[in-house]
Amino acid sequence: EVQSNIIRQRAEDMKKRLKISLTVFSSVLVVLFIGLSSFIGLQVFAGSTQLITNDETVGVADGFWERYGINKENFHNTYKVEEIAIPSSYENHTIPADYIYAAQSNSSKNYPTVILVHGMGDNRYSNYSIAEFFLEKGYNIVTYDQRSTNENTAQYTTFGYREKYDLIDYVNYVEQQAPGQEIGIWGASYGGATAGLALATENMDEKVDFLILDCPVSSMKWMVEQEMKTMDVGIPVSYMTWCGNIVNKLKLGFTYQDADVAVALKDMKTPVMVINSKVDSVTPYFMGKDIYDALPESNREIWTVEDSEHCEIWLDYNQEYRDKIEGFLTKYE
């Protein structure tokens, strides 16, 4: 009986030691998992929120004017260009822009105005070609630098989520300068995401008369996943994205899902025109189609081409592009 008690005691001691060991081992695994996830999340966050820098997007690229068929001297002789900068209402930075006056406006800001929102890697000057089209139609133009671009020193790029506040500030600015006048927005690529998310905020769709989205980004999550795939580090993309999403929420207060443009625009009152291409590999066809499908049927149009690369439709189908916008504006005027 004594021996039996000793054996039972030893078994109990072994069970306790095993339980302690498993608890310690599990705790170490949890700590390692949290540590690894935090490290990966921080790397994903850093990469996805700083895809471009001010130094990389400064000025005008060589050959820009010739590529887009703009005579720079004639442009500046025809249209008055005023450099402006307004303070951000959301963060401590200013938002630099060019205010370009239509010839018919007699240098007055109290005139119909279109705000142009460039894509990632571009800047406010990149919009001068489409600006010329709207200027010819009698609209004043505001074309501004998005965050972390050219002269806009705001730190993070967030595929439209934080960028929307700069656009909202300019909508409010134009409304103050031109009360009761028509306001339109044209946005390209991630500038399209900025525009869509801005119009879905507060009462912006009551202030804006039309929205044109050229090859728009619809999903921040998808864009981040694509960036992760290019790294090819042997870690599942879904896990890296999950880690990045958590860090993004902790640091910036929103998740990738919060930047879903199609979801944001589902109740949009403003007429929206989507322009996209079947072979776009940067913002694939489904992105523009998802946005279009989410919009109310009474306020939407889509024009899809078969063979243009990302944001090249203006160059490949220039006259048709002009005609489509003119038809859209006439329909919803």
mmCIF file of N, CA and C in Angstrom, residues 14 35 50 67 74 91 93 98 106 165 188 194 197 209 230 245 250 266 296 299 308 313 315 319:
data_model
loop_
_atom_site.group_PDB
_atom_site.id
_atom_site.type_symbol
_atom_site.label_atom_id
_atom_site.label_comp_id
_atom_site.label_asym_id
_atom_site.label_seq_id
_atom_site.Cartn_x
_atom_site.Cartn_y
_atom_site.Cartn_z
ATOM 1 N N MET A 14 4.251 14.061 -11.659
ATOM 2 C CA MET A 14 4.580 14.094 -13.082
ATOM 3 C C MET A 14 3.505 14.834 -13.870
ATOM 4 N N GLY A 35 4.501 38.258 -30.870
ATOM 5 C CA GLY A 35 5.685 39.011 -31.280
ATOM 6 C C GLY A 35 5.895 38.974 -32.777
ATOM 7 N N GLN A 50 3.287 53.915 -46.836
ATOM 8 C CA GLN A 50 4.326 54.794 -47.358
ATOM 9 C C GLN A 50 4.806 54.255 -48.701
ATOM 10 N N ARG A 67 3.826 64.295 -73.968
ATOM 11 C CA ARG A 67 3.051 63.047 -73.927
ATOM 12 C C ARG A 67 1.549 63.327 -73.945
ATOM 13 N N ASN A 74 1.204 78.064 -74.105
ATOM 14 C CA ASN A 74 -0.160 78.450 -74.479
ATOM 15 C C ASN A 74 -1.133 78.262 -73.318
ATOM 16 N N GLU A 91 -5.683 67.098 -39.863
ATOM 17 C CA GLU A 91 -4.343 66.937 -39.318
ATOM 18 C C GLU A 91 -3.574 68.238 -39.501
ATOM 19 N N HIS A 93 -1.385 69.832 -41.340
ATOM 20 C CA HIS A 93 -0.652 70.058 -42.584
ATOM 21 C C HIS A 93 -1.472 70.971 -43.477
ATOM 22 N N ASP A 98 -3.284 74.006 -57.252
ATOM 23 C CA ASP A 98 -3.355 75.022 -58.294
ATOM 24 C C ASP A 98 -4.821 75.318 -58.548
ATOM 25 N N ASN A 106 -13.544 85.248 -65.849
ATOM 26 C CA ASN A 106 -12.983 86.569 -65.542
ATOM 27 C C ASN A 106 -12.233 86.575 -64.210
ATOM 28 N N TYR A 165 -10.264 63.357 -46.334
ATOM 29 C CA TYR A 165 -10.455 64.577 -45.551
ATOM 30 C C TYR A 165 -9.880 65.803 -46.266
ATOM 31 N N ALA A 188 -8.784 59.743 -60.317
ATOM 32 C CA ALA A 188 -8.153 58.639 -61.040
ATOM 33 C C ALA A 188 -7.463 57.683 -60.079
ATOM 34 N N THR A 194 -10.264 58.004 -53.064
ATOM 35 C CA THR A 194 -10.387 59.214 -52.248
ATOM 36 C C THR A 194 -11.726 59.887 -52.497
ATOM 37 N N LEU A 197 -14.823 57.732 -51.217
ATOM 38 C CA LEU A 197 -14.939 57.720 -49.761
ATOM 39 C C LEU A 197 -15.298 59.100 -49.221
ATOM 40 N N ASP A 209 -22.153 67.807 -57.392
ATOM 41 C CA ASP A 209 -23.157 67.578 -58.436
ATOM 42 C C ASP A 209 -22.847 66.385 -59.328
ATOM 43 N N THR A 230 3.965 40.610 -54.009
ATOM 44 C CA THR A 230 5.213 40.941 -54.706
ATOM 45 C C THR A 230 6.436 40.680 -53.839
ATOM 46 N N ASN A 245 -3.636 44.581 -40.951
ATOM 47 C CA ASN A 245 -4.951 45.168 -40.682
ATOM 48 C C ASN A 245 -5.097 45.520 -39.198
ATOM 49 N N LEU A 250 -4.948 49.773 -34.954
ATOM 50 C CA LEU A 250 -4.385 50.298 -33.713
ATOM 51 C C LEU A 250 -3.735 51.664 -33.920
ATOM 52 N N LYS A 266 -22.994 52.875 -51.738
ATOM 53 C CA LYS A 266 -24.233 52.162 -52.054
ATOM 54 C C LYS A 266 -25.476 53.042 -51.978
ATOM 55 N N PRO A 296 -26.895 53.338 -56.793
ATOM 56 C CA PRO A 296 -28.314 53.338 -57.183
ATOM 57 C C PRO A 296 -28.438 53.406 -58.704
ATOM 58 N N ASN A 299 -28.608 56.782 -60.801
ATOM 59 C CA ASN A 299 -27.533 57.783 -60.782
ATOM 60 C C ASN A 299 -26.182 57.208 -61.185
ATOM 61 N N SER A 308 -7.043 49.118 -72.863
ATOM 62 C CA SER A 308 -6.157 50.168 -72.338
ATOM 63 C C SER A 308 -5.518 49.758 -71.020
ATOM 64 N N ILE A 313 -6.752 55.402 -70.764
ATOM 65 C CA ILE A 313 -7.933 55.534 -71.617
ATOM 66 C C ILE A 313 -8.012 56.939 -72.204
ATOM 67 N N LEU A 315 -5.651 58.766 -73.167
ATOM 68 C CA LEU A 315 -4.746 58.837 -74.308
ATOM 69 C C LEU A 315 -5.215 57.953 -75.467
ATOM 70 N N GLN A 319 -11.024 61.234 -77.927
ATOM 71 C CA GLN A 319 -12.258 61.877 -78.372
ATOM 72 C C GLN A 319 -13.483 61.202 -77.767
#
